[in-house]
Short mmCIF file of C-alpha atoms (C1' of nucleotides) and ligand atoms in Angstrom, two decimals:
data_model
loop_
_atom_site.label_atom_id
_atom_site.label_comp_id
_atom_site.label_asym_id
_atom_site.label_seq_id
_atom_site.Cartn_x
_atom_site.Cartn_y
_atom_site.Cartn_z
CA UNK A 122 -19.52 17.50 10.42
CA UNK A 123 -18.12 13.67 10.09
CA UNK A 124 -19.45 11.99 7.65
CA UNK A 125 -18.49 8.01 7.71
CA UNK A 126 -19.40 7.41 11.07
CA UNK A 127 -21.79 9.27 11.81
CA UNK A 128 -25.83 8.75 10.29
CA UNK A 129 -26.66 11.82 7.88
CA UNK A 130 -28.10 12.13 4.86
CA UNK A 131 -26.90 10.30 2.66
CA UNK A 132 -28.67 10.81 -0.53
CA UNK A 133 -28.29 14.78 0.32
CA UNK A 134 -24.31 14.09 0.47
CA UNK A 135 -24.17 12.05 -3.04
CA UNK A 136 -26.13 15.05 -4.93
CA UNK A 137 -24.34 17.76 -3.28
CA UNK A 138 -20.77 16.01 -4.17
CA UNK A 139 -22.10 15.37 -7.72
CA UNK A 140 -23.23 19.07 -8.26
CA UNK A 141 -19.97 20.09 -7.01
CA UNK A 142 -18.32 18.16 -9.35
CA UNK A 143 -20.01 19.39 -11.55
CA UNK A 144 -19.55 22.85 -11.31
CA UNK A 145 -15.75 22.69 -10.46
CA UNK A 146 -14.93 20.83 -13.52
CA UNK A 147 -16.85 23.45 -15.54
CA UNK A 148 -15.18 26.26 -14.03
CA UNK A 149 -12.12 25.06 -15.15
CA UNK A 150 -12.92 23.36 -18.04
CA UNK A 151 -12.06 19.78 -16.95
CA UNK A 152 -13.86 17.01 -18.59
CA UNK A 153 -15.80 14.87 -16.15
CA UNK A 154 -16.67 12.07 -19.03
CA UNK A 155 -19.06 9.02 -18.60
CA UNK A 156 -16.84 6.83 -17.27
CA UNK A 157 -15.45 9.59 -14.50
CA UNK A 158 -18.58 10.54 -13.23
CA UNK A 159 -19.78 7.05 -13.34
CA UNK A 160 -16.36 6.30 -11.04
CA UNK A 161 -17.20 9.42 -8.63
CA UNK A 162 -20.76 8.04 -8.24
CA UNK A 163 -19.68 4.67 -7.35
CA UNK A 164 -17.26 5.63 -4.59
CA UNK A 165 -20.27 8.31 -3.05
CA UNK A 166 -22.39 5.21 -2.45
CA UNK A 167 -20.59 4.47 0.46
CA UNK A 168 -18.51 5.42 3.33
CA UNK A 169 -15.77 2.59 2.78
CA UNK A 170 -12.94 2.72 0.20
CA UNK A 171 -13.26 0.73 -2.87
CA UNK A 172 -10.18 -0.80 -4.39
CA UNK A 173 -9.85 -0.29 -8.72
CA UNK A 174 -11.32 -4.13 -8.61
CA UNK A 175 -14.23 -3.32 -7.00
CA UNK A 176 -14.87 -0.33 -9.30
CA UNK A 177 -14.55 -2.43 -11.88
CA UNK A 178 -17.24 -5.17 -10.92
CA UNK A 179 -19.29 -1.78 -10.43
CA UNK A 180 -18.30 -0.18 -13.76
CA UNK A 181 -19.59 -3.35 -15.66
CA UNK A 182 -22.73 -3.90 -13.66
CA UNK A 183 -23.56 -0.14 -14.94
CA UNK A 184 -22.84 -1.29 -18.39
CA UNK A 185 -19.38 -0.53 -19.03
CA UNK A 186 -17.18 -3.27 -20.52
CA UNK A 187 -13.97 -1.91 -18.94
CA UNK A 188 -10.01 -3.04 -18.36
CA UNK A 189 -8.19 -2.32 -15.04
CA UNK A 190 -6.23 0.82 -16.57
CA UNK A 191 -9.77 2.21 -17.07
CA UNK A 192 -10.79 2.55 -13.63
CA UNK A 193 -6.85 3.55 -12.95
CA UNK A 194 -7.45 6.64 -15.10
CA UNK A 195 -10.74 7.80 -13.99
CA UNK A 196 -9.60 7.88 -10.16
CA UNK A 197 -6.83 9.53 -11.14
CA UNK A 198 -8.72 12.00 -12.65
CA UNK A 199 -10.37 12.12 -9.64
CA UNK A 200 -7.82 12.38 -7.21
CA UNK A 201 -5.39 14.56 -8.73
CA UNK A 202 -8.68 16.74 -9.19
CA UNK A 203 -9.36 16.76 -5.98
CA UNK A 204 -12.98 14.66 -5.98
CA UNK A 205 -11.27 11.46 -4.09
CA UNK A 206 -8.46 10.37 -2.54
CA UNK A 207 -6.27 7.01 -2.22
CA UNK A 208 -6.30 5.77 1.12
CA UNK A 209 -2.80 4.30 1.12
CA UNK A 210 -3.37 1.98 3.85
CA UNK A 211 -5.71 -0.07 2.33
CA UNK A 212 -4.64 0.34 -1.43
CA UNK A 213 -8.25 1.83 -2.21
CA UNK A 214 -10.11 5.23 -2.88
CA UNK A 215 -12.97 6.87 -1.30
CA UNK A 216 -14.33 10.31 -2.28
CA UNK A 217 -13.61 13.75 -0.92
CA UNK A 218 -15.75 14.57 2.05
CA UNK A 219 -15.04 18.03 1.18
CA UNK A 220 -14.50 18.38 -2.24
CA UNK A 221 -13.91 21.88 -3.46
CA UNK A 222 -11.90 22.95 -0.50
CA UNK A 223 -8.14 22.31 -1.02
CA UNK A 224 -7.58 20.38 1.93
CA UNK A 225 -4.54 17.70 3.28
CA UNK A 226 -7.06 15.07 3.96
CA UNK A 227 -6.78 12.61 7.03
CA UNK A 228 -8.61 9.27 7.33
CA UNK A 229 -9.31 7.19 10.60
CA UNK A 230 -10.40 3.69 9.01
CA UNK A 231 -12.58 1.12 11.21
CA UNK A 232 -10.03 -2.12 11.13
CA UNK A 233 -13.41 -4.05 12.09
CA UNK A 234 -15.98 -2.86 9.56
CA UNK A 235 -13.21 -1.20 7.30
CA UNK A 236 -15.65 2.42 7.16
CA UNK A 237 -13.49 5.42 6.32
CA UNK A 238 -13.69 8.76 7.80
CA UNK A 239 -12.50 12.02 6.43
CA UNK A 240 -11.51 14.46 8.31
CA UNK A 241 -8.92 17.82 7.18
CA UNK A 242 -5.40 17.96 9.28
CA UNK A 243 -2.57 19.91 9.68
CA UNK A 244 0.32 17.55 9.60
CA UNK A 245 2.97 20.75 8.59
CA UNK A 246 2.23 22.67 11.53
CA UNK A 247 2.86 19.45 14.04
CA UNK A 248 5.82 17.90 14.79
CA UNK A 249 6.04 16.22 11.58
CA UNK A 250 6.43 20.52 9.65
CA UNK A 251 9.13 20.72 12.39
CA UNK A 252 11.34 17.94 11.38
CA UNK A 253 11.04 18.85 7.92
CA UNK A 254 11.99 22.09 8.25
CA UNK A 255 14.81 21.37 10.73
CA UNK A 256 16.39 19.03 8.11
CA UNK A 257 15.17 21.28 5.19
CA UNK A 258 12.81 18.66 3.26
CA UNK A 259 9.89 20.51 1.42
CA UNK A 260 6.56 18.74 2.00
CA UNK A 261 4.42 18.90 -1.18
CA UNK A 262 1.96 16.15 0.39
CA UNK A 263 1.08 14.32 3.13
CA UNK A 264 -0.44 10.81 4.12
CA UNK A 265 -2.01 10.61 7.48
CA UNK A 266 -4.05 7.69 8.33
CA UNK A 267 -5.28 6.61 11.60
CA UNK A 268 -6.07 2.38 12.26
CA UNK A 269 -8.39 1.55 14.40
CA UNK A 270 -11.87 1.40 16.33
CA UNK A 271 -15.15 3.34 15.19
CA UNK A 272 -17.77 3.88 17.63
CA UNK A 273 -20.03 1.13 16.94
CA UNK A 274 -17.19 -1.83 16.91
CA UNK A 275 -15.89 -0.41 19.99
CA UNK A 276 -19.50 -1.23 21.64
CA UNK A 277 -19.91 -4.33 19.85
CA UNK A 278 -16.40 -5.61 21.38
CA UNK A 279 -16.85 -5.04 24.43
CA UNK B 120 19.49 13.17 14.70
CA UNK B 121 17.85 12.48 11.50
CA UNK B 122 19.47 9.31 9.82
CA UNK B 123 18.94 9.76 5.68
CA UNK B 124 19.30 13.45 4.54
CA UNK B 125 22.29 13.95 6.56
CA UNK B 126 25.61 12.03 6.11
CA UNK B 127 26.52 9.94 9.21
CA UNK B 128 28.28 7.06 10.29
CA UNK B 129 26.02 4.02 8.99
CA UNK B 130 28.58 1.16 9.77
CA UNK B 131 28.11 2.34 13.28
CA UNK B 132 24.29 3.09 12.92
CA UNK B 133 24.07 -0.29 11.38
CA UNK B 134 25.63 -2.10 13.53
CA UNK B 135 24.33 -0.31 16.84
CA UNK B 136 20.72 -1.61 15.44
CA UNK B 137 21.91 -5.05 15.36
CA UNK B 138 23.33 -5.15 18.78
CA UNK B 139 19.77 -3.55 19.72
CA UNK B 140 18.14 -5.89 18.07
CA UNK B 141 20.08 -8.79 19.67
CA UNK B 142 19.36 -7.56 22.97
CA UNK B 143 15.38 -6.84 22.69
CA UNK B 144 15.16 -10.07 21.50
CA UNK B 145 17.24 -12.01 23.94
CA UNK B 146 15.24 -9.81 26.66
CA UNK B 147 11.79 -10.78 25.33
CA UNK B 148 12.59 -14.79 24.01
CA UNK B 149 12.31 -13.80 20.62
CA UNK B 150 14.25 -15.62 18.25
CA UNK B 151 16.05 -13.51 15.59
CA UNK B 152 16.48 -16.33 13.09
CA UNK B 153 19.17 -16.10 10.10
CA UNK B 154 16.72 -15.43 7.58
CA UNK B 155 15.21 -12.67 9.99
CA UNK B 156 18.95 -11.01 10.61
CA UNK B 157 19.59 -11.52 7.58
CA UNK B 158 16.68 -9.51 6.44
CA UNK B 159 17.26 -6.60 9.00
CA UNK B 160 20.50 -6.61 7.80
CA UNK B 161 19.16 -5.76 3.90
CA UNK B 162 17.39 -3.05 5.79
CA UNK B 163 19.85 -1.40 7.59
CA UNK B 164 22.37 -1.11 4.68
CA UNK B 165 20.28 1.37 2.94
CA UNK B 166 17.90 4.09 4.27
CA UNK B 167 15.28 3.65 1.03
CA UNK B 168 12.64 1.51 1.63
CA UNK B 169 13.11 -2.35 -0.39
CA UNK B 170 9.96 -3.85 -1.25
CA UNK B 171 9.72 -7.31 -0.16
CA UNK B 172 10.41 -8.57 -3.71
CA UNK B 173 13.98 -6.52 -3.36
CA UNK B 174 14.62 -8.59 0.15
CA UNK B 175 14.09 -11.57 -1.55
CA UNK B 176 16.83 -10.67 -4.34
CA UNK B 177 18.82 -9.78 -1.86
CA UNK B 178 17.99 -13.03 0.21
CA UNK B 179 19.21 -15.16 -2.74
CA UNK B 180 22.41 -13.00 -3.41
CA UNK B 181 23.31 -13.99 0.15
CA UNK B 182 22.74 -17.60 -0.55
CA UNK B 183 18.95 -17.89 1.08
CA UNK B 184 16.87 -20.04 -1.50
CA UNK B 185 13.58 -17.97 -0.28
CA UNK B 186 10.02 -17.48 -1.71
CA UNK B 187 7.70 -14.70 -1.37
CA UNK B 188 6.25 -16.11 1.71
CA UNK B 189 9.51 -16.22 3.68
CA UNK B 190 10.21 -11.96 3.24
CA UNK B 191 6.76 -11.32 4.57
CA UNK B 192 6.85 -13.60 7.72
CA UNK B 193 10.55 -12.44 8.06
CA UNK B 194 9.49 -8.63 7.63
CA UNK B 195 6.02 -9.37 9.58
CA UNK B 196 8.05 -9.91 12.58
CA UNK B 197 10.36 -6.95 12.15
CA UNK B 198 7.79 -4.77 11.78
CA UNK B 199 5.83 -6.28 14.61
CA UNK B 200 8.77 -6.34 16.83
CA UNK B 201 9.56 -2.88 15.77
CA UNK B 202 13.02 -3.04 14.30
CA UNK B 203 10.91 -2.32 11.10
CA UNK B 204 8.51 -0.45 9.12
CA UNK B 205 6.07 -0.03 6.58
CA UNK B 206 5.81 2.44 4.39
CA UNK B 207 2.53 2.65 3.06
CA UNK B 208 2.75 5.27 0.40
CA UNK B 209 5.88 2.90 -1.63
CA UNK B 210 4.37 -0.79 -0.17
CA UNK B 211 8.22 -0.83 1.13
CA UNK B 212 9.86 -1.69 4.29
CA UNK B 213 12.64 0.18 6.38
CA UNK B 214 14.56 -0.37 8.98
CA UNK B 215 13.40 1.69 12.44
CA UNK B 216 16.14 4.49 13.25
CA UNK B 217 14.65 4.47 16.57
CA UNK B 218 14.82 0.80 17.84
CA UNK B 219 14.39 0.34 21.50
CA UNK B 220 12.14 3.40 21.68
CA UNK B 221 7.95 2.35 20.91
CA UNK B 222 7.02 5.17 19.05
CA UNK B 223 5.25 6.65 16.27
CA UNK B 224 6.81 6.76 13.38
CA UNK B 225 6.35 9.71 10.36
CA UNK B 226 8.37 9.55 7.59
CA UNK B 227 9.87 12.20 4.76
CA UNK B 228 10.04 10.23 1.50
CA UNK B 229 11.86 12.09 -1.03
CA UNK B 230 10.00 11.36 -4.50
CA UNK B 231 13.35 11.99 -6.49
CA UNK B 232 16.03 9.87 -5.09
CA UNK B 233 13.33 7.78 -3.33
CA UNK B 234 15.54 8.37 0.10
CA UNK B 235 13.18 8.11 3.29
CA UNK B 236 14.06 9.70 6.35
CA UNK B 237 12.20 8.68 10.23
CA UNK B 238 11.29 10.80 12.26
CA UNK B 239 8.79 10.83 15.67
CA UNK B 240 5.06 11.70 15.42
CA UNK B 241 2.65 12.57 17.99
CA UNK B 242 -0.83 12.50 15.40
CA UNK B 243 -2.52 11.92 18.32
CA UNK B 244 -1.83 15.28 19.81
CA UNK B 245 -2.91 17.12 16.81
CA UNK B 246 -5.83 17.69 14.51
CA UNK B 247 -6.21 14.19 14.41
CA UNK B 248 -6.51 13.05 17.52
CA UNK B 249 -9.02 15.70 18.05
CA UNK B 250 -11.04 14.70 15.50
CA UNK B 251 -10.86 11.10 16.58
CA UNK B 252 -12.09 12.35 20.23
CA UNK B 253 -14.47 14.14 18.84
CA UNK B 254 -16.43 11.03 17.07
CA UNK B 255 -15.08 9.14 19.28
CA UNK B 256 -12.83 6.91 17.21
CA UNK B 257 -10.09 4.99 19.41
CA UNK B 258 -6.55 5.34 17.19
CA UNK B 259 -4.73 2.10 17.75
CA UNK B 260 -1.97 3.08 14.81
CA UNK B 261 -1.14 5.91 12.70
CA UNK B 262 0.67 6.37 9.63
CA UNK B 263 1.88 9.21 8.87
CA UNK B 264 4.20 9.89 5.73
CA UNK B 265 5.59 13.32 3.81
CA UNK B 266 5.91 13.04 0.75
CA UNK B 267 8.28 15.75 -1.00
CA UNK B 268 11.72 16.84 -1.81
CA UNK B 269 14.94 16.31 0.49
CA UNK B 270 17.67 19.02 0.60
CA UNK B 271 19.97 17.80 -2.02
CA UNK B 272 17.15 17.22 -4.46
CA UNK B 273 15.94 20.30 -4.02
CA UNK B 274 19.45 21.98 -4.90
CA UNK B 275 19.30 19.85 -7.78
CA UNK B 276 16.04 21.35 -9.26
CA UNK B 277 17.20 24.61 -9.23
"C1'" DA C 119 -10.65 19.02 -43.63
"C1'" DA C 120 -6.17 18.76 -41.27
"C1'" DT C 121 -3.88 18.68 -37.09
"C1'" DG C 122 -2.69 18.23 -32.31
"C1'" DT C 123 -4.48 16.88 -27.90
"C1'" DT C 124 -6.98 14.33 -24.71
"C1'" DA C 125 -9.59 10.28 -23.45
"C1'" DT C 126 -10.90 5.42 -24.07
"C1'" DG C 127 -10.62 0.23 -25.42
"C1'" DT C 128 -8.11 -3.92 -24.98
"C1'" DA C 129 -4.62 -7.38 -24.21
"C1'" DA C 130 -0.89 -8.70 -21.90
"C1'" DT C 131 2.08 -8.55 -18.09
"C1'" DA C 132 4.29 -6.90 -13.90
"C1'" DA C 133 4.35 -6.17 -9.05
"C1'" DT C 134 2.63 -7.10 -4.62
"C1'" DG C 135 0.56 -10.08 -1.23
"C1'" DT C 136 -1.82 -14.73 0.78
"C1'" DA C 137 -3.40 -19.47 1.59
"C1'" DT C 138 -2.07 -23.90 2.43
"C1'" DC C 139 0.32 -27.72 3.97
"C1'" DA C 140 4.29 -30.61 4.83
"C1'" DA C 141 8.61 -30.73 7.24
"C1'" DC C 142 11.55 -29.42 10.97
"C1'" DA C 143 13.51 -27.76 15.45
"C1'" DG C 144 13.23 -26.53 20.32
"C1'" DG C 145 10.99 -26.82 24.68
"C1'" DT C 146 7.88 -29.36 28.13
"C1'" DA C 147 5.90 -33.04 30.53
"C1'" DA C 148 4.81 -37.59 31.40
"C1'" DT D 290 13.38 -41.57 26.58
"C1'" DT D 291 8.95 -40.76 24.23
"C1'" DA D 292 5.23 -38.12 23.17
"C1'" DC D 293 3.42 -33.72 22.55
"C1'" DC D 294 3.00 -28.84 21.74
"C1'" DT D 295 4.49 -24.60 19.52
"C1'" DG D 296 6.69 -21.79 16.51
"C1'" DT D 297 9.54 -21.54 12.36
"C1'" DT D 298 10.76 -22.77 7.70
"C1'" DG D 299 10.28 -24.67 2.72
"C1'" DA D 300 7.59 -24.89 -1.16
"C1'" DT D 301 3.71 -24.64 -4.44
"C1'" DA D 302 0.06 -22.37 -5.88
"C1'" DC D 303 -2.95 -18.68 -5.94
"C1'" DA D 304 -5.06 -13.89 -5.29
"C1'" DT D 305 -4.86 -9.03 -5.57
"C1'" DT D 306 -3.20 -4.68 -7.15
"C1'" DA D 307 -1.02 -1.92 -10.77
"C1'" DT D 308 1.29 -0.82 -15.21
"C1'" DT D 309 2.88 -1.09 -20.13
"C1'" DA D 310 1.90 -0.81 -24.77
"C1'" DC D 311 -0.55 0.15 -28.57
"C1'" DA D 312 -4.71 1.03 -31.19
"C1'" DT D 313 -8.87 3.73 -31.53
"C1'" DA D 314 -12.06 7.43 -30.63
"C1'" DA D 315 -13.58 12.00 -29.25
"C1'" DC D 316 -12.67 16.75 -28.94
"C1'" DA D 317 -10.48 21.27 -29.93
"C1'" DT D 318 -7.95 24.58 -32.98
"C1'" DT D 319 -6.82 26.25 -37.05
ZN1 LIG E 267 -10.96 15.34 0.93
ZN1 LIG E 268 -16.27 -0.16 12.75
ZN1 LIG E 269 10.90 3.64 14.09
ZN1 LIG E 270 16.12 13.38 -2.87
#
DNA sequence: AATGTTATGTAATAATGTATCAACAGGTAA
DNA sequence: TTACCTGTTGATACATTATTACATAACATT
């Protein structure tokens, strides 16, 4: 149930994020405008994150003449709506592997070929929730990010 | 044993990470050159995080003459030699409240008064690491950061 | 139609991070 | 000593990432 890594269907995984969009931001009366779903559809092409540069070379290729705070807004939208997320390590944004599920996402990022998985953790129940409580901090989100090999660069270097 | 939230001694916090630091680095031949003290110094005096623009201010105000260049190598080798961190979620550096000890570190970052607290993390024990097994990704480095309200803040927003 | 709200267009600028190369200092080995 | 190697620093320029500010446009409510 990993998408990034490993092969699945691919096309299948676009439509089905783009219907859920879709119907989420119908059901609660959010407006996903040209531009936003234009954004969403960029980052489902692929399994790597995209920084707001690169969705702006894409944005223009599809015919949109648009400024950096452009793309800013639209994955905001996203993100605060729950269809992507920033993956803080890399200062870029990737879409929701399982949109429509509140989740605290986790990514594990190949350093060699820089693909992105998604996968859903727990960091409040670990020792990380223990600290916090012990000191008294109240979580309201969490970055987890893992660095390092994917399966096919660990084969390739050795 | 959580430096940040809770009041404690910080001349003697800072300057029992200095004498660390003076030891690791005699012990391994590193050299811990003025402008790198210096810079762990900035650190230590505050638990926030200082973007590497802030250590340069700070640099000058304590008569280094340093560009851009010079904070990153200076912080590149803190953070390498652990004595430092990054904190992904602010692009900002802290001092490690754990030198001596390799570790990984979590940290609670308090989006009000912007005070970070360390703490240990064992991702790889978790949900993470199992989904990293699972696909078989190999986790060289984690980040994990808690974003959120400390204590006093929270007594604040009542 | 009038109004308030939300989203977009655009220019300019700020903030963060790198590449490059010359100069310099310490250690090592003829 | 001299020559050489290595790592560090100084300095300029450049590249990337993100925000501010303000004007316009689209939409919703009355
Ligand atoms: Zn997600
Ligand atoms: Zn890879
Ligand atoms: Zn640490
Ligand atoms: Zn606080």
């Amino acid at each position: 149930m990993m998408t990034g890594f490993e092969p699945h269907d691919h096309v299948g995984c676009i439509a089905d994020a783009m219907s859920a969009a879709e119907q989420r931001c119908a059901s609660r009366s959010l407006r996903l405008t040209a531009v936003r779903r234009q954004v969403l559809e960029i980052l489902l092409q692929e399994h790597v994150a995209l920084g707001a540069y690169d969705i702006l070379e894409h944005l223009r290729l599809a015919g949109f003449n648009s400024q950096p705070p452009v793309a800013y807004r639209a994955l905001d939208f996203l993100v605060t709506n729950g269809f992507a997320h920033k993956v803080e390590r890399l200062n870029a944004f990737i879409a929701c592997s399982y949109p429509g599920e509140t989740h605290s996402p986790a990514f594990m990022i190949c350093r060699n070929c820089d693909v992105v998985a998604e996968t859903r953790s727990t960091p409040v129940k670990g020792s990380l929730g223990a600290a916090a409580r012990s000191v008294g901090f109240r979580i309201e989100r969490t970055v987890v990010e893992a660095e390092g090999l994917c399966p096919l660069c660990q084969e390739e270097a050795i």
